[in-house]
Short mmCIF file of C-alpha atoms and ligand atoms in Angstrom, two decimals:
data_model
loop_
_atom_site.label_atom_id
_atom_site.label_comp_id
_atom_site.label_asym_id
_atom_site.label_seq_id
_atom_site.Cartn_x
_atom_site.Cartn_y
_atom_site.Cartn_z
CA MET A 1 104.52 104.32 117.95
CA VAL A 2 102.38 101.21 118.34
CA CYS A 3 105.80 99.64 118.50
CA VAL A 4 107.39 102.06 120.95
CA PRO A 5 104.75 100.77 123.55
CA TYR A 6 105.33 97.32 122.27
CA LEU A 7 109.15 97.73 122.70
CA LEU A 8 109.08 99.89 125.86
CA LEU A 9 106.22 98.36 127.61
CA LEU A 10 108.27 95.14 127.69
CA LEU A 11 110.44 96.95 129.94
CA LEU A 12 107.82 97.59 132.57
CA PRO A 13 107.83 94.99 135.40
CA PRO A 14 105.96 91.95 134.72
CA LEU A 15 103.35 92.89 137.27
CA LEU A 16 101.14 94.54 134.76
CA ARG A 17 97.76 93.18 135.34
CA VAL A 18 96.00 91.60 132.38
CA SER A 19 92.30 91.42 132.87
CA ALA A 20 90.93 88.40 131.63
CA ASP A 21 87.20 89.53 131.12
CA THR A 22 87.64 92.20 128.35
CA THR A 23 88.77 91.43 124.92
CA GLU A 24 92.26 92.12 124.49
CA PRO A 25 93.76 93.89 121.41
CA CYS A 26 96.64 91.49 121.32
CA GLU A 27 96.45 87.56 120.88
CA LEU A 28 99.27 85.35 121.28
CA ASP A 29 99.05 81.82 119.81
CA ASP A 30 99.47 78.72 121.71
CA ASP A 31 102.87 78.02 120.56
CA ASP A 32 104.10 81.63 121.75
CA PHE A 33 105.11 81.97 118.06
CA ARG A 34 102.78 84.42 116.62
CA CYS A 35 101.11 87.47 118.33
CA VAL A 36 98.83 89.82 116.67
CA CYS A 37 97.61 93.08 118.06
CA ASN A 38 94.81 95.25 116.58
CA PHE A 39 94.43 98.48 118.49
CA THR A 40 91.21 99.63 116.82
CA ASP A 41 89.43 100.48 120.02
CA PRO A 42 89.27 104.30 120.67
CA LYS A 43 90.93 103.90 124.19
CA PRO A 44 93.30 100.87 123.28
CA ASP A 45 94.79 98.78 126.20
CA TRP A 46 98.48 99.43 124.91
CA SER A 47 99.79 97.32 127.70
CA SER A 48 98.27 94.20 126.05
CA ALA A 49 101.28 94.01 123.84
CA VAL A 50 103.41 92.98 126.78
CA GLN A 51 102.36 89.51 126.08
CA CYS A 52 104.11 89.75 122.59
CA MET A 53 107.28 89.80 124.13
CA VAL A 54 107.78 86.03 123.69
CA ALA A 55 106.49 85.89 120.25
CA VAL A 56 108.75 85.17 117.01
CA GLU A 57 106.26 86.82 114.68
CA VAL A 58 104.58 90.02 115.88
CA GLU A 59 101.93 91.93 113.85
CA ILE A 60 100.62 95.19 115.19
CA SER A 61 97.69 97.19 113.61
CA GLY A 62 97.23 100.99 114.82
CA GLY A 63 93.76 101.12 113.76
CA GLY A 64 94.26 103.97 111.63
CA ARG A 65 95.10 106.24 114.36
CA SER A 66 97.71 108.99 114.73
CA LEU A 67 100.77 108.01 117.16
CA GLU A 68 101.84 111.42 117.82
CA GLN A 69 101.24 110.68 121.46
CA PHE A 70 104.13 108.71 121.56
CA LEU A 71 106.48 111.16 120.45
CA LYS A 72 107.50 112.32 123.97
CA GLY A 73 109.13 108.78 124.34
CA ALA A 74 110.84 108.93 121.20
CA ASP A 75 114.06 110.78 122.62
CA THR A 76 114.80 108.14 125.13
CA ASN A 77 118.02 106.65 124.27
CA PRO A 78 117.25 102.96 123.50
CA LYS A 79 120.73 102.00 124.63
CA GLN A 80 119.62 101.44 128.22
CA TYR A 81 117.26 98.90 127.08
CA ALA A 82 119.76 97.21 124.69
CA ASP A 83 119.81 93.94 126.79
CA THR A 84 116.13 93.65 127.04
CA ILE A 85 115.64 94.36 123.35
CA LYS A 86 118.13 91.96 122.49
CA ALA A 87 116.57 89.26 124.50
CA LEU A 88 113.29 89.50 122.29
CA ARG A 89 112.65 86.47 120.19
CA VAL A 90 111.03 88.67 117.37
CA ARG A 91 112.35 87.91 114.11
CA ARG A 92 109.48 89.22 111.95
CA LEU A 93 107.50 92.44 112.71
CA LYS A 94 104.67 94.12 110.86
CA LEU A 95 103.32 97.42 111.57
CA GLY A 96 100.49 98.77 110.04
CA ALA A 97 97.39 101.25 109.79
CA ALA A 98 98.66 104.16 111.46
CA GLN A 99 99.87 107.63 111.13
CA VAL A 100 103.51 108.00 112.23
CA PRO A 101 105.71 110.84 112.90
CA ALA A 102 109.05 110.19 111.10
CA GLN A 103 110.85 110.99 114.26
CA LEU A 104 109.06 108.30 116.06
CA LEU A 105 109.76 105.86 113.07
CA VAL A 106 113.37 106.60 113.44
CA ALA A 107 113.08 105.90 117.25
CA VAL A 108 111.73 102.63 116.62
CA LEU A 109 114.41 101.64 114.09
CA ARG A 110 117.01 102.78 116.60
CA ALA A 111 115.33 100.28 119.38
CA LEU A 112 115.31 97.71 116.72
CA GLY A 113 118.94 98.06 116.22
CA TYR A 114 119.45 96.18 119.42
CA SER A 115 117.20 93.30 118.41
CA ARG A 116 117.54 90.38 116.12
CA LEU A 117 114.80 91.02 113.71
CA LYS A 118 115.05 89.62 110.42
CA GLU A 119 111.93 91.00 108.43
CA LEU A 120 110.10 94.40 108.98
CA THR A 121 106.91 94.96 107.11
CA LEU A 122 105.35 98.47 107.23
CA GLU A 123 101.72 98.64 105.71
CA ASP A 124 99.36 101.42 105.12
CA LEU A 125 101.32 103.91 107.00
CA GLU A 126 101.53 107.65 106.62
CA VAL A 127 104.82 108.96 107.67
CA THR A 128 104.43 112.52 108.65
CA GLY A 129 106.89 115.33 109.07
CA PRO A 130 110.69 115.24 107.91
CA MET A 131 113.03 112.50 108.78
CA PRO A 132 115.70 113.41 111.26
CA PRO A 133 119.09 114.16 109.79
CA LYS A 134 121.59 111.13 109.16
CA PRO A 135 122.99 109.58 112.12
CA LEU A 136 126.63 109.85 112.83
CA GLU A 137 127.09 105.85 113.04
CA ALA A 138 124.80 103.26 111.47
CA THR A 139 122.60 102.44 114.53
CA GLY A 140 119.75 100.84 112.86
CA PRO A 141 118.71 97.33 112.46
CA ALA A 142 120.51 94.85 110.32
CA PHE A 143 117.39 93.46 108.51
CA THR A 144 117.55 90.93 105.64
CA THR A 145 114.02 91.86 104.32
CA LEU A 146 112.17 95.19 104.19
CA SER A 147 108.62 95.35 102.82
CA LEU A 148 106.60 98.28 102.32
CA ARG A 149 102.98 98.47 101.24
CA ASN A 150 101.05 101.71 100.77
CA VAL A 151 103.50 103.53 102.96
CA SER A 152 103.55 107.55 102.18
CA TRP A 153 106.17 109.81 103.10
CA ALA A 154 106.13 113.62 103.57
CA THR A 155 109.40 113.77 101.93
CA GLY A 156 108.42 112.50 98.45
CA GLY A 157 110.78 110.31 96.42
CA ALA A 158 113.65 111.16 98.82
CA TRP A 159 112.26 108.64 101.39
CA LEU A 160 114.21 105.67 100.33
CA GLY A 161 117.45 107.30 100.69
CA GLU A 162 116.63 108.79 103.95
CA LEU A 163 115.24 105.55 105.44
CA GLN A 164 118.48 103.72 104.08
CA GLN A 165 120.47 105.94 106.33
CA TRP A 166 118.93 104.53 109.38
CA LEU A 167 119.34 100.90 108.60
CA LYS A 168 122.63 98.82 108.59
CA PRO A 169 123.82 97.65 105.07
CA GLY A 170 123.31 94.17 104.20
CA LEU A 171 119.60 94.35 103.24
CA ARG A 172 118.88 91.33 100.58
CA VAL A 173 115.16 91.78 99.77
CA LEU A 174 113.28 95.00 99.27
CA ASN A 175 109.63 94.84 98.50
CA ILE A 176 107.88 98.07 97.73
CA ALA A 177 104.11 97.90 96.65
CA GLN A 178 101.62 100.45 96.28
CA ALA A 179 104.25 103.27 96.69
CA HIS A 180 103.31 106.83 96.49
CA SER A 181 106.57 107.71 94.95
CA LEU A 182 109.36 105.50 93.32
CA ALA A 183 111.17 108.36 91.71
CA PHE A 184 114.23 108.27 93.94
CA PRO A 185 116.74 111.08 93.66
CA CYS A 186 119.70 109.01 92.86
CA ALA A 187 122.33 111.21 94.35
CA GLY A 188 120.71 110.65 97.90
CA LEU A 189 120.62 106.77 97.67
CA SER A 190 123.73 104.72 98.75
CA THR A 191 124.55 101.51 97.02
CA PHE A 192 122.46 98.44 98.18
CA GLU A 193 125.46 96.30 98.20
CA ALA A 194 123.81 93.11 99.16
CA LEU A 195 120.35 93.36 97.70
CA THR A 196 119.59 90.36 95.63
CA THR A 197 115.92 90.62 95.26
CA LEU A 198 113.87 94.04 94.31
CA ASP A 199 109.99 93.60 94.05
CA LEU A 200 108.44 96.48 92.86
CA SER A 201 105.13 94.48 91.98
CA ASP A 202 101.69 96.07 92.41
CA ASN A 203 102.61 99.64 91.41
CA PRO A 204 100.29 99.73 88.49
CA SER A 205 101.10 103.47 87.66
CA LEU A 206 105.01 102.79 87.61
CA GLY A 207 105.36 102.13 83.74
CA ASP A 208 108.73 101.76 81.97
CA THR A 209 109.54 105.48 82.58
CA GLY A 210 108.93 105.26 86.31
CA LEU A 211 110.98 102.13 86.45
CA MET A 212 113.74 103.98 84.64
CA ALA A 213 113.79 106.60 87.75
CA ALA A 214 113.45 103.89 90.32
CA LEU A 215 116.45 101.85 89.09
CA CYS A 216 119.09 104.22 90.02
CA PRO A 217 122.12 103.29 87.91
CA ASN A 218 124.86 101.24 89.83
CA LYS A 219 123.01 101.15 93.09
CA PHE A 220 121.85 97.59 92.92
CA PRO A 221 125.06 95.71 91.73
CA ALA A 222 124.13 92.47 93.58
CA LEU A 223 120.57 92.26 91.93
CA GLN A 224 119.41 88.88 90.88
CA CYS A 225 115.57 88.85 90.82
CA LEU A 226 113.50 91.77 89.74
CA ALA A 227 109.74 91.39 90.06
CA LEU A 228 107.52 93.92 88.33
CA ARG A 229 104.20 92.00 88.54
CA ASN A 230 101.37 94.40 87.79
CA ALA A 231 103.67 97.43 87.59
CA GLY A 232 102.03 99.16 84.41
CA MET A 233 104.83 98.00 81.99
CA ASP A 234 103.54 98.11 78.43
CA LYS A 235 106.51 97.50 76.31
CA LEU A 236 109.29 94.92 76.44
CA SER A 237 111.66 97.44 74.78
CA GLY A 238 111.02 100.06 77.74
CA VAL A 239 111.87 97.34 80.34
CA CYS A 240 114.75 96.28 78.50
CA ALA A 241 116.02 100.06 78.12
CA ALA A 242 115.38 100.63 81.73
CA LEU A 243 117.54 97.71 83.03
CA ALA A 244 120.33 98.71 80.32
CA ALA A 245 120.41 102.18 81.72
CA ALA A 246 120.48 101.09 85.38
CA ARG A 247 123.27 98.58 84.51
CA VAL A 248 121.49 95.87 86.61
CA GLN A 249 121.99 92.16 85.55
CA PRO A 250 119.14 90.22 87.04
CA GLN A 251 118.96 86.35 86.39
CA SER A 252 115.06 86.32 86.62
CA LEU A 253 112.63 89.13 85.53
CA ASP A 254 108.80 88.78 86.57
CA LEU A 255 106.77 90.78 83.96
CA SER A 256 103.52 88.80 84.97
CA HIS A 257 100.03 90.75 85.10
CA ASN A 258 101.07 93.49 82.76
CA SER A 259 99.44 94.34 79.51
CA LEU A 260 102.16 93.89 77.13
CA ARG A 261 101.86 95.48 73.75
CA VAL A 262 103.71 93.68 70.84
CA THR A 263 106.50 95.97 69.96
CA ALA A 264 105.92 98.21 67.20
CA PRO A 265 108.00 97.27 64.14
CA GLY A 266 111.22 99.51 63.88
CA ALA A 267 111.26 100.00 67.73
CA THR A 268 114.86 100.29 68.78
CA ARG A 269 116.49 97.17 69.90
CA CYS A 270 117.78 96.69 73.18
CA VAL A 271 120.43 94.24 74.60
CA TRP A 272 118.90 92.38 77.35
CA PRO A 273 121.13 91.73 80.76
CA SER A 274 123.48 88.84 79.65
CA ALA A 275 122.54 87.04 83.04
CA LEU A 276 118.85 86.87 82.40
CA ARG A 277 117.66 83.14 82.65
CA SER A 278 114.01 83.33 83.45
CA LEU A 279 111.33 85.63 82.10
CA ASN A 280 107.70 85.50 83.23
CA LEU A 281 105.22 86.72 80.76
CA SER A 282 102.32 85.15 82.12
CA PHE A 283 98.87 87.03 82.41
CA ALA A 284 100.10 89.59 79.95
CA GLY A 285 97.20 89.56 77.52
CA LEU A 286 99.59 88.53 74.68
CA GLU A 287 97.89 87.53 71.38
CA GLN A 288 101.36 86.57 69.87
CA VAL A 289 104.78 86.09 70.98
CA PRO A 290 106.40 89.33 71.47
CA LYS A 291 109.28 90.21 69.43
CA GLY A 292 112.54 91.18 70.80
CA LEU A 293 112.90 88.53 73.58
CA PRO A 294 116.34 87.78 74.99
CA PRO A 295 117.64 85.01 72.50
CA LYS A 296 118.61 82.63 75.12
CA LEU A 297 116.68 81.49 78.32
CA SER A 298 116.35 78.75 80.64
CA VAL A 299 112.73 79.45 81.82
CA LEU A 300 109.92 81.39 79.82
CA ASP A 301 106.50 81.53 81.17
CA LEU A 302 103.99 82.49 78.56
CA SER A 303 100.89 80.99 80.53
CA CYS A 304 97.46 82.57 80.84
CA ASN A 305 97.85 84.62 77.56
CA LYS A 306 95.60 84.84 74.50
CA LEU A 307 97.94 82.79 72.11
CA SER A 308 95.48 81.39 69.62
CA ARG A 309 98.09 79.11 67.90
CA GLU A 310 101.15 77.21 69.05
CA PRO A 311 104.23 79.39 68.59
CA ARG A 312 106.78 78.40 65.98
CA ARG A 313 110.19 77.51 67.11
CA ASP A 314 111.69 80.62 65.35
CA GLU A 315 109.30 82.82 67.07
CA LEU A 316 110.69 81.70 70.51
CA PRO A 317 114.01 82.32 72.00
CA GLU A 318 116.24 79.26 72.82
CA VAL A 319 114.62 77.80 76.01
CA ASN A 320 114.70 74.98 78.13
CA ASP A 321 111.54 75.22 80.12
CA LEU A 322 108.61 76.65 78.23
CA THR A 323 105.07 77.06 79.89
CA LEU A 324 102.13 77.76 77.46
CA ASP A 325 99.11 76.47 79.47
CA GLY A 326 95.91 78.63 79.86
CA ASN A 327 96.29 79.70 76.38
CA PRO A 328 93.41 79.44 73.98
CA PHE A 329 95.24 77.16 71.40
CA LEU A 330 95.77 74.53 74.19
CA ASP A 331 92.66 75.11 76.19
CA PRO A 332 89.50 76.75 74.31
CA GLY A 333 88.11 77.56 77.69
CA ALA A 334 90.93 79.69 78.69
CA LEU A 335 90.10 82.80 77.37
CA GLN A 336 86.65 82.79 78.81
CA ARG A 337 88.02 82.20 82.14
CA GLN A 338 90.64 84.99 81.94
CA ASN A 339 87.87 87.42 81.03
CA ASP A 340 85.52 86.29 83.70
CA PRO A 341 87.15 86.03 87.07
CA MET A 342 83.98 84.65 88.46
CA ILE A 343 84.61 81.55 86.58
CA SER A 344 88.43 81.66 87.13
CA GLY A 345 87.93 81.68 90.83
CA VAL A 346 86.11 78.24 90.73
CA VAL A 347 88.30 76.46 87.86
CA PRO A 348 92.10 76.42 88.49
CA ALA A 349 92.38 78.43 85.30
CA CYS A 350 96.02 78.63 84.76
CA ALA A 351 97.43 75.86 86.85
CA ARG A 352 101.07 75.47 86.37
CA SER A 353 102.38 72.33 84.52
CA ALA A 354 105.50 72.65 82.84
CA LEU A 355 105.50 71.92 78.91
CA THR A 356 108.99 71.50 78.23
CA MET A 357 111.14 71.38 75.11
CA GLY A 358 114.58 69.98 74.91
CA VAL A 359 115.03 68.76 78.61
CA SER A 360 114.60 65.74 80.44
CA GLY A 361 111.40 65.15 82.24
CA ALA A 362 113.21 64.95 85.59
CA LEU A 363 114.72 68.40 84.87
CA ALA A 364 111.35 69.74 84.08
CA LEU A 365 109.71 68.34 87.08
CA LEU A 366 112.45 70.02 89.30
CA GLN A 367 111.99 73.31 87.74
CA GLY A 368 108.26 72.94 87.92
CA ALA A 369 108.70 72.14 91.81
CA ARG A 370 110.94 75.28 92.14
CA GLY A 371 108.25 77.35 90.64
CA PHE A 372 105.89 76.35 93.37
CA ALA A 373 108.48 76.81 96.06
C1 NAG B 1 91.41 95.50 113.03
O1 NAG B 1 90.03 95.30 113.58
C2 NAG B 1 89.31 96.12 112.65
C3 NAG B 1 87.79 96.09 113.28
O2 NAG B 1 87.62 94.90 114.06
C4 NAG B 1 89.30 95.33 111.31
O3 NAG B 1 88.43 96.08 110.33
C5 NAG B 1 90.61 95.30 110.84
O4 NAG B 1 90.57 94.59 109.61
C6 NAG B 1 91.57 94.62 111.94
N1 NAG B 1 92.79 94.87 111.39
C7 NAG B 1 93.86 93.76 111.28
C8 NAG B 1 95.12 93.99 110.74
O5 NAG B 1 93.30 92.64 111.57
C1 NAG B 2 96.80 103.28 102.37
O1 NAG B 2 96.85 103.63 103.64
C2 NAG B 2 96.12 104.71 104.32
C3 NAG B 2 96.67 105.08 105.54
O2 NAG B 2 97.83 105.60 105.43
C4 NAG B 2 94.90 104.24 104.08
O3 NAG B 2 93.95 105.18 104.65
C5 NAG B 2 94.38 103.69 102.73
O4 NAG B 2 93.00 103.29 102.76
C6 NAG B 2 95.24 102.68 102.20
N1 NAG B 2 94.90 102.28 101.04
C7 NAG B 2 94.73 101.01 100.49
C8 NAG B 2 94.45 100.92 99.10
O5 NAG B 2 94.84 100.18 101.36
C1 NAG B 3 104.98 83.61 86.72
O1 NAG B 3 103.97 84.65 87.30
C2 NAG B 3 102.78 84.08 87.60
C3 NAG B 3 101.86 84.82 88.18
O2 NAG B 3 102.50 85.86 88.67
C4 NAG B 3 103.05 82.69 88.71
O3 NAG B 3 101.94 82.20 88.89
C5 NAG B 3 104.01 81.57 88.15
O4 NAG B 3 104.39 80.88 89.01
C6 NAG B 3 105.42 82.46 87.40
N1 NAG B 3 106.10 81.42 86.66
C7 NAG B 3 107.29 81.07 87.26
C8 NAG B 3 107.87 80.24 86.15
O5 NAG B 3 107.75 81.50 88.10
#
């Protein structure tokens, strides 16, 4: 794939002539830190990628093309290049805009197994064909962070389990946005022993039933942060039920940018994870504080909603750090700005400033600063 030449071209003798007069698809910054390649040209000069050898951050865009042509190199055993790959400085790699045979993707993952890459991002990729069968030993890379955005797989929902087989365990952060399928067959998934952050934001058609299918029970035992921004959640009770079914114990749950409905009276009550300390309900279109919130929280963000009066203490859970800015009762212009993105683009509509109850100012400041971090 784009990255095979990147990885393999590095192995060519450094006499590769780089012509100075044509614009090159790859650009390395002055600090030898970041290298960006964009192979949009119909006949791209792949060898330009050689200069990325020294970079720590590498970003490669395949210009939307199919990378089938690199399949013939995919059988090469990367072991013979192990030392060279190990010497690469790359820690963050982003691959995007291409059609990639699964076999090639696996070849790249095997090669990366010798690298010291920490973060891999795949974006706008169409992975074609079946994934090769499970390797005998885990040869793949030991990433800490894997991010996928708009990646489609020929194998439907089974993709995560299949991909997981090619990675060493130890993944700590998994981000999956604009997924084509999050309905994972749980039997095919191994436990993510070390995963502390799961971000399924920007999957507007997920919904709470989709969440139930994505969160395979007992597969995320170390989960601390779950982000479901803009993920089609509409009922708190549905989210709560999905968390309970999956037996996850997140400390922090981000439900911002979902249109949350106020739970209908008589809806079944759910017990929230006992570890839950921080809940983000900002930009949720709430006209009143929803019922059925966890009884005790450290942080509750209700900013940028449609609350027309200050919530009474008995409507709120016990909370240290409560954010209410950007609600009409505090800021009459807020509603208009929420409804008109043109205006909110100009005015910092919902700038965060912690409005705290029952904590010292210093603690509030600290928590506010953490919110920005
Ligand atoms: C690559 O170049 C094309 C055409 O110049 C441009 O449309 C595209 O946004 C670029 N992609 C990246 C990732 O920079
Ligand atoms: C998603 O990726 C495909 C390529 O696989 C691309 O054609 C499409 O434009 C991307 N969609 C978005 C919303 O970026
Ligand atoms: C809640 O989410 C909003 C929007 O996603 C973000 O701007 C804000 O910082 C979050 N609040 C906290 C307490 O993390």
